[in-house]
Tab-separated table of C-alpha atoms and ligand atoms in Angstrom:
chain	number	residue	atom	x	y	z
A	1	UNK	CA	12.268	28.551	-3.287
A	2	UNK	CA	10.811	25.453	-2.230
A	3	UNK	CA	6.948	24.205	-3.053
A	4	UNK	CA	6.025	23.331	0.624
A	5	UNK	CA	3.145	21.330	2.251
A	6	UNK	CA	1.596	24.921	2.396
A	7	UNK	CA	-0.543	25.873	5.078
A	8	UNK	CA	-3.668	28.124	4.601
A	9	UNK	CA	-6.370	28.836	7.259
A	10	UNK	CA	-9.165	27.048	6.810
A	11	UNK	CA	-11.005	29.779	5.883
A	12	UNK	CA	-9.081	30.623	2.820
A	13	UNK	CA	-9.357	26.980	2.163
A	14	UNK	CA	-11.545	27.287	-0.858
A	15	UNK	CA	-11.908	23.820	-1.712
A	16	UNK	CA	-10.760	20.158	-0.827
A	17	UNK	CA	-8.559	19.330	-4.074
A	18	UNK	CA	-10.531	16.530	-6.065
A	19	UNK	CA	-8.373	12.862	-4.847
A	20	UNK	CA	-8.563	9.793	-7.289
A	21	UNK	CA	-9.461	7.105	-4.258
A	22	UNK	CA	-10.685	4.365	-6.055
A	23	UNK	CA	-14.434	3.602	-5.483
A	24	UNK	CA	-15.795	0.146	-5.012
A	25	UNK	CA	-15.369	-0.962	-8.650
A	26	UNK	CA	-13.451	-4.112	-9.766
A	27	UNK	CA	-9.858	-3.512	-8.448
A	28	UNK	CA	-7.833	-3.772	-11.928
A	29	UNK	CA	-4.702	-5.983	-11.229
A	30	UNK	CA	-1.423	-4.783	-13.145
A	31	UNK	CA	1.408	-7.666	-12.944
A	32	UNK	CA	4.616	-5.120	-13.402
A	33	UNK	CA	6.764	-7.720	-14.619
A	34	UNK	CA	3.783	-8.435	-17.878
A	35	UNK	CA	3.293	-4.677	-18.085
A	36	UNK	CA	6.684	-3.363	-19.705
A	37	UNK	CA	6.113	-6.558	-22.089
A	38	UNK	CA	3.521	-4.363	-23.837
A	39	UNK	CA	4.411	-1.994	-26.396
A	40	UNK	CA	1.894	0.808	-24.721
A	41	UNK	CA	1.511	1.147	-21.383
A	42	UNK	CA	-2.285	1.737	-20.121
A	43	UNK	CA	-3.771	5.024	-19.633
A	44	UNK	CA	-4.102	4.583	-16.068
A	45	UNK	CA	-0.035	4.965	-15.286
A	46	UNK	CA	-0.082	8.191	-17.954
A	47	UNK	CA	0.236	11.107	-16.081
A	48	UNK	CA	-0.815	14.364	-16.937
A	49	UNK	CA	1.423	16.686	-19.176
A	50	UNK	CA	1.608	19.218	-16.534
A	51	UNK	CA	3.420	16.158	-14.049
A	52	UNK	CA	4.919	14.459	-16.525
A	53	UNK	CA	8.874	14.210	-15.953
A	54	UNK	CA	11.100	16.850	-17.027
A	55	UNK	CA	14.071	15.894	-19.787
A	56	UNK	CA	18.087	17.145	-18.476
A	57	UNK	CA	17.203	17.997	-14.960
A	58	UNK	CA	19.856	20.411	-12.820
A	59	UNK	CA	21.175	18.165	-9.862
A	60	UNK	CA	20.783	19.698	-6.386
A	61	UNK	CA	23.945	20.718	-4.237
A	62	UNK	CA	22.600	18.884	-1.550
A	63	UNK	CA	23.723	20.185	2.293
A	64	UNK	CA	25.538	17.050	3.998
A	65	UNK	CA	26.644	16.360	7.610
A	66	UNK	CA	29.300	14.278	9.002
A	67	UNK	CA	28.381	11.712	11.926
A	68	UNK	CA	32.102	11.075	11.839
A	69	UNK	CA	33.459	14.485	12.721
A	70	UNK	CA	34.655	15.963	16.199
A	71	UNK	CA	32.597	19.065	15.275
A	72	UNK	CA	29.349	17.318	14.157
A	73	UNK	CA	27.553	18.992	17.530
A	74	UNK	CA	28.509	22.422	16.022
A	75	UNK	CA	28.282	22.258	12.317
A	76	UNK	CA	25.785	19.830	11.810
A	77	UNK	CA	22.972	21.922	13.429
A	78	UNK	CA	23.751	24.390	11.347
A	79	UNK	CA	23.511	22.762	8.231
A	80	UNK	CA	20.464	21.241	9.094
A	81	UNK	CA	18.638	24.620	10.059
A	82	UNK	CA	19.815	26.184	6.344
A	83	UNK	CA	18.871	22.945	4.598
A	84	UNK	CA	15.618	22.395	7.038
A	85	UNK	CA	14.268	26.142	6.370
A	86	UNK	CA	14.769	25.965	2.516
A	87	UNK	CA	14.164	22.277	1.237
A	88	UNK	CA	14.169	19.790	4.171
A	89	UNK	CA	16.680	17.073	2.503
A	90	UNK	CA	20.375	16.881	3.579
A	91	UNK	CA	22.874	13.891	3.000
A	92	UNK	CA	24.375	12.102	6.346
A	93	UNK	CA	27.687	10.592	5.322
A	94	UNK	CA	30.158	8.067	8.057
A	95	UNK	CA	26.790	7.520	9.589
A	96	UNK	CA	27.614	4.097	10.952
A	97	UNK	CA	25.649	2.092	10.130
A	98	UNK	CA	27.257	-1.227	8.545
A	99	UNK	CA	27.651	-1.202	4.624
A	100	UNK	CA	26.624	-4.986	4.555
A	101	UNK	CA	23.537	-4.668	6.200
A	102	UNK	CA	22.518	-1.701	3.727
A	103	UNK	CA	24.185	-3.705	0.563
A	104	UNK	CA	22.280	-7.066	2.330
A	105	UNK	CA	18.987	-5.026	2.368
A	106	UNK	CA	19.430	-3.630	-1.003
A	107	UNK	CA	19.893	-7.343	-2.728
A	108	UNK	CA	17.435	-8.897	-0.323
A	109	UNK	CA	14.912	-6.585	-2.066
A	110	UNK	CA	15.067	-8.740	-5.153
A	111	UNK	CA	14.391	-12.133	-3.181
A	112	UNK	CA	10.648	-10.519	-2.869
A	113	UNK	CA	9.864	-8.581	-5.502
A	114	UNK	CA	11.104	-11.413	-8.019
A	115	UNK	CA	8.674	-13.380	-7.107
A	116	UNK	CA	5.661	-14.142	-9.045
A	117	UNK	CA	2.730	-12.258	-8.521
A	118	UNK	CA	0.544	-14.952	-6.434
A	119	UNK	CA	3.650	-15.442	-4.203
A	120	UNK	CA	4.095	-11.172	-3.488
A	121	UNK	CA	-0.057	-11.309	-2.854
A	122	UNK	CA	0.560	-13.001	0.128
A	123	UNK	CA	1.290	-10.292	1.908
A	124	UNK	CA	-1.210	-7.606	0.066
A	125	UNK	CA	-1.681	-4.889	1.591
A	126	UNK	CA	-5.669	-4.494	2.581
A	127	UNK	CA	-7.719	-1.492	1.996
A	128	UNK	CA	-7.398	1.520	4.928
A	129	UNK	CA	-3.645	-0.377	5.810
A	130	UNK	CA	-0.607	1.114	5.540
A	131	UNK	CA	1.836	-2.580	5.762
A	132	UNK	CA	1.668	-5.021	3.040
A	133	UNK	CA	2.375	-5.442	-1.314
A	134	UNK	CA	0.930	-2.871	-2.991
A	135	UNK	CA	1.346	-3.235	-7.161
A	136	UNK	CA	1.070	0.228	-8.311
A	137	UNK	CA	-2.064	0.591	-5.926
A	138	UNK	CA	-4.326	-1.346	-7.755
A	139	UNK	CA	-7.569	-1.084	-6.183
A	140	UNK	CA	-6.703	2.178	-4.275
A	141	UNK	CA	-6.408	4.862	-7.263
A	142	UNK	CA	-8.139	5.016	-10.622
A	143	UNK	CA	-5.674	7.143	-12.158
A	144	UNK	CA	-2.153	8.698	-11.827
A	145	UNK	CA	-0.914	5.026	-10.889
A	146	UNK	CA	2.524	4.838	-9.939
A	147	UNK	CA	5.025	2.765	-12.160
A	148	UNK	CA	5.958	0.847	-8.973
A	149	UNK	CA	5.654	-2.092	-6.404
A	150	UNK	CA	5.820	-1.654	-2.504
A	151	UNK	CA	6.234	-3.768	0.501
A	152	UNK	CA	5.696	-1.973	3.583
A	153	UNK	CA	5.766	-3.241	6.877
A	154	UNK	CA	6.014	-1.380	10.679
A	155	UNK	CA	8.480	-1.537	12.955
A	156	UNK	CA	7.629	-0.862	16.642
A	157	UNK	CA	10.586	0.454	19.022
A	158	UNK	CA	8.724	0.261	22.297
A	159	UNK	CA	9.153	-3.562	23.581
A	160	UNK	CA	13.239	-3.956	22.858
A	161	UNK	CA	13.045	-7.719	23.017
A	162	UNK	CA	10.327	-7.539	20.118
A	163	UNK	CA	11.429	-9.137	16.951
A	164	UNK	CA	7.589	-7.396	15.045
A	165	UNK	CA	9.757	-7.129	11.427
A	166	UNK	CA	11.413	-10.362	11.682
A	167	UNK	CA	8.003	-12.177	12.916
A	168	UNK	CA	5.565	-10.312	10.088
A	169	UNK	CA	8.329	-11.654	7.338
A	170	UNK	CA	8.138	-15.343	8.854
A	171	UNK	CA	4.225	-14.879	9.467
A	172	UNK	CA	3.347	-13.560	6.015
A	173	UNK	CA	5.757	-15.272	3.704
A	174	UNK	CA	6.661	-18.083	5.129
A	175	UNK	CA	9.918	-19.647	7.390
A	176	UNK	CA	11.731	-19.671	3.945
A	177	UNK	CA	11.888	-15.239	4.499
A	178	UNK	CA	12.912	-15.844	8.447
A	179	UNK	CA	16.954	-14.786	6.754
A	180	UNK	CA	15.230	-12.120	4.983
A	181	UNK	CA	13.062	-10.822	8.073
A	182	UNK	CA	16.539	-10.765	9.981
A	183	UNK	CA	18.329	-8.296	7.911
A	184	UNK	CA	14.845	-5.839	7.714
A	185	UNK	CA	14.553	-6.006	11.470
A	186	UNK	CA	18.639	-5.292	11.952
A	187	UNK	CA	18.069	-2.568	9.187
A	188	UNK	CA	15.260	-0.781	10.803
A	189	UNK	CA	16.944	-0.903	14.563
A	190	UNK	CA	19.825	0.347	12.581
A	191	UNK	CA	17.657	3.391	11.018
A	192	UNK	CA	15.971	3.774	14.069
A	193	UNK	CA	18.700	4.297	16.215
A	194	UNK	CA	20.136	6.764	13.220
A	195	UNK	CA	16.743	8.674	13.440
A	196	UNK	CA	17.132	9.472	17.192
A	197	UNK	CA	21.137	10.364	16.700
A	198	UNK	CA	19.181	13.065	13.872
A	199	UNK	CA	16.650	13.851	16.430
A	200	UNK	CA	18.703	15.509	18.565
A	201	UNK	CA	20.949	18.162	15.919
A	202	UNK	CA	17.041	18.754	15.085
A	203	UNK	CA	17.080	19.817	18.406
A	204	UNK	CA	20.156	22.344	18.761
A	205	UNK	CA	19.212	23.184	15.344
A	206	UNK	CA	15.649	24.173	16.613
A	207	UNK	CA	17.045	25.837	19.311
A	208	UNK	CA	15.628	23.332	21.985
A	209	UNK	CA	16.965	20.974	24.534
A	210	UNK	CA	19.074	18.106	22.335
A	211	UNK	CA	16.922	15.479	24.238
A	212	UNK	CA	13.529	17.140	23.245
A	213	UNK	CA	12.771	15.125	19.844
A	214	UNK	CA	14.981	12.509	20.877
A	215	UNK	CA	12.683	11.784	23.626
A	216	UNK	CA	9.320	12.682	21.467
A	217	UNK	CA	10.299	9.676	19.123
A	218	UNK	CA	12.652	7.706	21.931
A	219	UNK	CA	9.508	5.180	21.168
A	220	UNK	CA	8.244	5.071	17.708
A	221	UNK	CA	5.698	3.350	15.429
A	222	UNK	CA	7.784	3.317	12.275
A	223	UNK	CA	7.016	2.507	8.823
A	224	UNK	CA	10.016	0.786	6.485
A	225	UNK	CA	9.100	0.827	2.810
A	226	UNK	CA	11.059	-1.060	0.123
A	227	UNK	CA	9.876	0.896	-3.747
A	228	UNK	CA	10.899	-1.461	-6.478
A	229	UNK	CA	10.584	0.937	-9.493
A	230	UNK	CA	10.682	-2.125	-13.344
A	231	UNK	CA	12.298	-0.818	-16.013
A	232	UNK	CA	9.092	1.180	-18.334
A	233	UNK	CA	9.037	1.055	-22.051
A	234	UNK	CA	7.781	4.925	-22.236
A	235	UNK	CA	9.362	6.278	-18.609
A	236	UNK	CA	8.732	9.735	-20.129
A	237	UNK	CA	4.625	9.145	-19.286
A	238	UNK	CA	4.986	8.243	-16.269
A	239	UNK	CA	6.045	8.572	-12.748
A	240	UNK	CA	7.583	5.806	-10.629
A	241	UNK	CA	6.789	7.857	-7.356
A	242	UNK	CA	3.758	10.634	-7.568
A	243	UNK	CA	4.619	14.713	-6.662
A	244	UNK	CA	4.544	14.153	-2.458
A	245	UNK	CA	5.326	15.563	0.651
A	246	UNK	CA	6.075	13.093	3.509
A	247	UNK	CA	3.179	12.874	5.748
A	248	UNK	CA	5.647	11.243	8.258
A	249	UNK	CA	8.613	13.101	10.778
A	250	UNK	CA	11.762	12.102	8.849
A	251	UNK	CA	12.307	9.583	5.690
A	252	UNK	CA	15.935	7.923	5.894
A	253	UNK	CA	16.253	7.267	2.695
A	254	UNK	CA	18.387	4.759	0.519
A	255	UNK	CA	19.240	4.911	-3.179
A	256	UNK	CA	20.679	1.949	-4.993
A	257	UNK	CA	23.066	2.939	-8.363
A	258	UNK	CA	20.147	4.179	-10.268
A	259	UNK	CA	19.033	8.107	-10.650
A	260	UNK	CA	15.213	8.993	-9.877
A	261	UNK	CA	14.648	10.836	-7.055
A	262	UNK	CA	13.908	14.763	-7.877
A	263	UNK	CA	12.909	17.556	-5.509
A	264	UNK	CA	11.037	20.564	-6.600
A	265	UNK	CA	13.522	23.499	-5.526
A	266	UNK	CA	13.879	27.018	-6.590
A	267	UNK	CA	10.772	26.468	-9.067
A	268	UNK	CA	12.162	23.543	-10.888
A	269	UNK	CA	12.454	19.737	-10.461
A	270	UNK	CA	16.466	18.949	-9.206
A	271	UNK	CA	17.740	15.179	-9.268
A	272	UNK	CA	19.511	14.077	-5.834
A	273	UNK	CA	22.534	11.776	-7.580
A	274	UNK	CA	22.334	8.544	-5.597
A	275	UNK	CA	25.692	7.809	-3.300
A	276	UNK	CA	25.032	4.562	-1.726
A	277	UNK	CA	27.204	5.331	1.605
A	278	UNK	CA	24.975	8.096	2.019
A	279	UNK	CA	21.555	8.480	3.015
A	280	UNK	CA	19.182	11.080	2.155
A	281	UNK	CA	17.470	12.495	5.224
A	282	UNK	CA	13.975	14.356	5.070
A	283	UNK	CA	11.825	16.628	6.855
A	284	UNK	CA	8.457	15.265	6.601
A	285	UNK	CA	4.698	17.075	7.578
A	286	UNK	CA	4.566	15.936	10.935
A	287	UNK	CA	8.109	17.099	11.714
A	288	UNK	CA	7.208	20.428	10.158
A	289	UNK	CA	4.205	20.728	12.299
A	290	UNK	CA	6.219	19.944	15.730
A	291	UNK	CA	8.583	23.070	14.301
A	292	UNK	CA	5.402	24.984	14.187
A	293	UNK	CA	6.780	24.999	9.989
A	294	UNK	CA	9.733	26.611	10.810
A	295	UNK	CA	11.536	23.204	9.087
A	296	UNK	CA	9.816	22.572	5.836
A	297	UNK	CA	8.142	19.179	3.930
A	298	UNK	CA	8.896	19.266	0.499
A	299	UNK	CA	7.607	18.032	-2.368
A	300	UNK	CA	9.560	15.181	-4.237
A	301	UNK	CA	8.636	12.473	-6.494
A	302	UNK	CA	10.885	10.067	-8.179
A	303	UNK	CA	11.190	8.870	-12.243
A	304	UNK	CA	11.215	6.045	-13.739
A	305	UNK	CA	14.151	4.790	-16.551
A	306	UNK	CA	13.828	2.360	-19.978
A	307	UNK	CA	16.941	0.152	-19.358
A	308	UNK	CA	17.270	-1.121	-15.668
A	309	UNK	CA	15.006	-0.919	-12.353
A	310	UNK	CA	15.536	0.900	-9.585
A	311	UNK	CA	15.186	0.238	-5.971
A	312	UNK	CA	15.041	2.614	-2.806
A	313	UNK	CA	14.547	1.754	0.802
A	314	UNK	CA	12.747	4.316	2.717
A	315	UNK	CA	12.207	3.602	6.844
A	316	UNK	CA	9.547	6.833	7.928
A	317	UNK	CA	10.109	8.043	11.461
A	318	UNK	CA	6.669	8.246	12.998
A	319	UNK	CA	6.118	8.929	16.385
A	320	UNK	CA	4.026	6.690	18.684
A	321	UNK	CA	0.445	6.519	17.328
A	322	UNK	CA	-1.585	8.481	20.505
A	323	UNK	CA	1.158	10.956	21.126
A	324	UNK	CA	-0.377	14.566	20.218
A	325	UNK	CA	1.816	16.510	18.177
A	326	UNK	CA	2.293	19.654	19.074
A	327	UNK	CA	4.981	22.197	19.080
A	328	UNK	CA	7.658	22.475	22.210
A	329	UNK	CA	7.165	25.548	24.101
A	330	UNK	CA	10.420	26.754	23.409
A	331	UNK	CA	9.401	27.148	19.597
A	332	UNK	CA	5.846	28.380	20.251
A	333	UNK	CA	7.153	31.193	22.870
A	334	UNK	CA	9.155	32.749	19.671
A	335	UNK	CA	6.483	32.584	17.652
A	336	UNK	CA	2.826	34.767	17.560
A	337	UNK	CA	0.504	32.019	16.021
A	338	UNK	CA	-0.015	28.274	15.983
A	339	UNK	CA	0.090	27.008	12.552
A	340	UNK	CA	-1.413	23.677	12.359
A	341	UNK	CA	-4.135	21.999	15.181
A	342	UNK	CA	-2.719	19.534	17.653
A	343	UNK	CA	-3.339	15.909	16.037
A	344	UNK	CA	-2.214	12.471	16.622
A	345	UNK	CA	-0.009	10.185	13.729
A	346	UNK	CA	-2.490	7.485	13.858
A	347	UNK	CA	-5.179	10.417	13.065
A	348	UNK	CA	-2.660	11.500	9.995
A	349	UNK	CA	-2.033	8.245	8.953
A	350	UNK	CA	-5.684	7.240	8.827
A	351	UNK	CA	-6.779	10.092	6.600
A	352	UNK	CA	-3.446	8.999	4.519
A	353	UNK	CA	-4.944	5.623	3.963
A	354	UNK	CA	-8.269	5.973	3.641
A	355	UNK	CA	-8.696	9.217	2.837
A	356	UNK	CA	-6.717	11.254	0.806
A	357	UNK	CA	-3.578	10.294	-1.492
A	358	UNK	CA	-0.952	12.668	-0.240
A	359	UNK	CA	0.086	14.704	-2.244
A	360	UNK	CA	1.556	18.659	-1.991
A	361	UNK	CA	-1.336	19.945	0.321
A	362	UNK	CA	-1.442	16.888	2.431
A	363	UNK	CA	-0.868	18.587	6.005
A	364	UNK	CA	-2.935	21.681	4.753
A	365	UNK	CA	-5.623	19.385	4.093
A	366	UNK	CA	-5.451	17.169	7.190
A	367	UNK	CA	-5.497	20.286	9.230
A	368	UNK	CA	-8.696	21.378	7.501
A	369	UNK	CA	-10.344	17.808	8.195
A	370	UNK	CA	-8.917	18.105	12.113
A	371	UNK	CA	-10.483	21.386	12.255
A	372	UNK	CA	-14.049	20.854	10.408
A	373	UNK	CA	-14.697	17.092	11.700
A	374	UNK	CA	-13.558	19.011	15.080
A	375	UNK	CA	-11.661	15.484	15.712
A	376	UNK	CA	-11.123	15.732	19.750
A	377	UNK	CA	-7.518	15.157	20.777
B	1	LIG	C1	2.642	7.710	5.496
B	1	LIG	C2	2.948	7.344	4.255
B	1	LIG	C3	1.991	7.314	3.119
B	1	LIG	C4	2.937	7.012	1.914
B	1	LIG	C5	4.000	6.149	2.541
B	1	LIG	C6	4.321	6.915	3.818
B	1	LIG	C7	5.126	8.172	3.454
B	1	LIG	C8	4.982	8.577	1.979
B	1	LIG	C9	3.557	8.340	1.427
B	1	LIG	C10	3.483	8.254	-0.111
B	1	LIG	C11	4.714	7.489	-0.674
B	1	LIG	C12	3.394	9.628	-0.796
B	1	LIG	C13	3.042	9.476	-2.280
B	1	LIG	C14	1.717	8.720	-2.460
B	1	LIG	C15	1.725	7.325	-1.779
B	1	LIG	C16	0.303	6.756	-1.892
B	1	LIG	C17	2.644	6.380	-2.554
B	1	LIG	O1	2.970	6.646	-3.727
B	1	LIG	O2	3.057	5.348	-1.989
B	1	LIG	C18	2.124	7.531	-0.292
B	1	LIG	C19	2.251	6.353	0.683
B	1	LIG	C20	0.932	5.663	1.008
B	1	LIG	O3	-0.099	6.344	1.247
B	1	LIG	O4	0.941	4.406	0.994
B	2	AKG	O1	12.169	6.153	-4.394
B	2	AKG	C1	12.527	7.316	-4.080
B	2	AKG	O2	13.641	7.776	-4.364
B	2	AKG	C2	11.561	8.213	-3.303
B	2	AKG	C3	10.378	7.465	-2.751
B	2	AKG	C4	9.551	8.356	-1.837
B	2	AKG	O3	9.600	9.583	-1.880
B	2	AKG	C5	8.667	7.723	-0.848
B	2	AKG	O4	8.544	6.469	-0.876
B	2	AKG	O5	8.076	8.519	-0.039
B	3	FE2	FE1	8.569	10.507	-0.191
């Protein structure tokens, strides 16, 4: 058993859980490269014993599917569907995408994050926006922090010609990150083209026409997200990446050599080994609400380690920002009730960035908020 974005009705919703948004004080600044110089670290990246990580972790036998094989059509939907119903990850292996692009974008990583602090605040990511540097969200949460740094930048599908990752490296950093820009805009066209290929076994897995979800996302409003994850002097306090569900459609996901991301499955935390010519695929809340939750958002986090840091690149599938989600008829026929409200991503991703922190009730909560503010679609 999985812990899922659960859904209640609203009316069972007793209560919205308490968040940690950080309220117009002083933003503290933590420089990650000064803080695992100190011999404790400071209260505000100690998490609570309950979420602390677990020692000797099982690893999880995680379902994979091969782009490469003559059979993919057949057996890939139905690993999907038994991975999608119980846990939402799976592995894609021979996916085709180029192995020096990935190994360019993993090392690239280090040409931004090593830089000092003044140089990464450049591009700092402003209150209410999801793109930018974000140092273990200083001025966004007062607790619970996140032994981490992010850059996070969109990537737009719709105008092919459009060069929007290359241009916001060049236009935020500098011509000296043009090279740089390159490889994230190859990398995203690469993952984007890889998320549509997904799109459609999610579509014979579902049970509805192949071209369905490849043509819901055909044009998408992407996020890419590069985690940088130091080394921590007491990794067992902390977390590198909080206990989340997606709020996106699907995370493409790429480990370097280091161990950290877990999954909470069958009522325990499991460790996905990293295999760097595979990516981890997925199923994020909005994708679970198009399946009416038929395909499942789980909750994952990731740890932290003493000796060496860790880097993952995760690109989010998001659909275009006005398109309403809702499930296809198809699914709904099948089915006797609706489970979440028809919403939009940019409506989701709003209440991601300036309202809540997601967490495991993320969707559940949303919904509530769609329902009570009675947003119109
Ligand atoms: C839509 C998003 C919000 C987050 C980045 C993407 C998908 C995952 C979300 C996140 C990683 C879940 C854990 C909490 C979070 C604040 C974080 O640790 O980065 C989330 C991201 C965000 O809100 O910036
Ligand atoms: O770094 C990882 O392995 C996971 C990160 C993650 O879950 C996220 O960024 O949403
Ligand atoms: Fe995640």
């Amino acid at each position: 058993m999985a812990i899922l974005c659960t859904t209640t009705s609203p009316a069972e919703k007793e209560h919205e859980p308490k968040q940690d948004l950080e309220k117009d004080q002083t933003p503290l600044i933590f420089n990650p490269s000064l803080l695992n110089l100190q011999s404790q670290i400071p209260n505000q990246f100690i998490w609570p014993d309950e979420e602390k990580p677990s020692i000797d972790i099982p690893e999880l036998n995680v379902p994979f599917i091969d782009l490469s094989s003559q059979d993919s059509t057949l057996e890939a939907p139905r690993v999907i569907a038994e991975a999608c119903t119980k846990h939402g990850f799976f592995l894609v292996v021979n996916h085709g995408v180029s192995e020096s692009l990935i190994s360019d974008a993993q090392r690239l990583m280090e040409r931004f994050f090593d830089m000092p602090l003044a140089g990464k605040q450049k591009a700092q990511r402003k209150p209410g926006e999801s793109c930018g540097y974000a140092s273990s969200f200083t001025g966004r949460f007062s607790t619970k922090l996140p032994w981490k740094e992010t850059l996070s930048f969109q990537f737009s599908n719709e105008n092919s010609g459009s060069r929007t990752v290359q241009d916001y490296f060049s236009d935020t950093l500098g011509q000296e990150f043009e090279q740089v820009g390159k490889v994230y805009q190859d990398y995203c066209e690469a993952m984007s083209s890889l998320s549509l290929k997904i799109m459609e076994l999610m579509g014979l897995s579902l049970g509805v026409n192949r071209d369905y979800f490849r043509g819901f996302f055909q044009e998408n409003d992407s996020i890419m997200r590069l985690n940088h994850y130091p080394p921590c002097q007491t990794p067992e306090l902390t977390l590198g990446t909080g206990p989340h569900c997606d709020p996106s459609s699907l995370t493409i996901l790429h480990q370097d050599h280091v161990n950290g991301l877990q999954v909470f499955v069958d009522n325990q935390w499991q460790s996905i080994r990293p295999n760097p010519k595979a990516f981890v695929v997925n199923i994020g809340d909005t994708f679970m609400a198009l399946s009416n939750g038929i395909f499942k958002s789980c909750l994952h986090r990731a740890v932290v380690n003493r000796e060496s840091a860790r880097k993952s690149m995760a690109f989010f599938l998001c659909p275009k920002k006005d398109k309403v989600v809702k499930p296809p008829s198809d699914i709904l026929e099948k089915m006797t009730t609706r489970k979440y409200p028809d919403f939009t991503w940019s409506m989701f991703l709003e209440f991601t960035q300036k309202h809540y922190r997601a967490d495991v009730n993320t969707l559940d909560s949303f919904s509530n908020w769609v329902i009570t503010n009675k947003n119109p679609i």
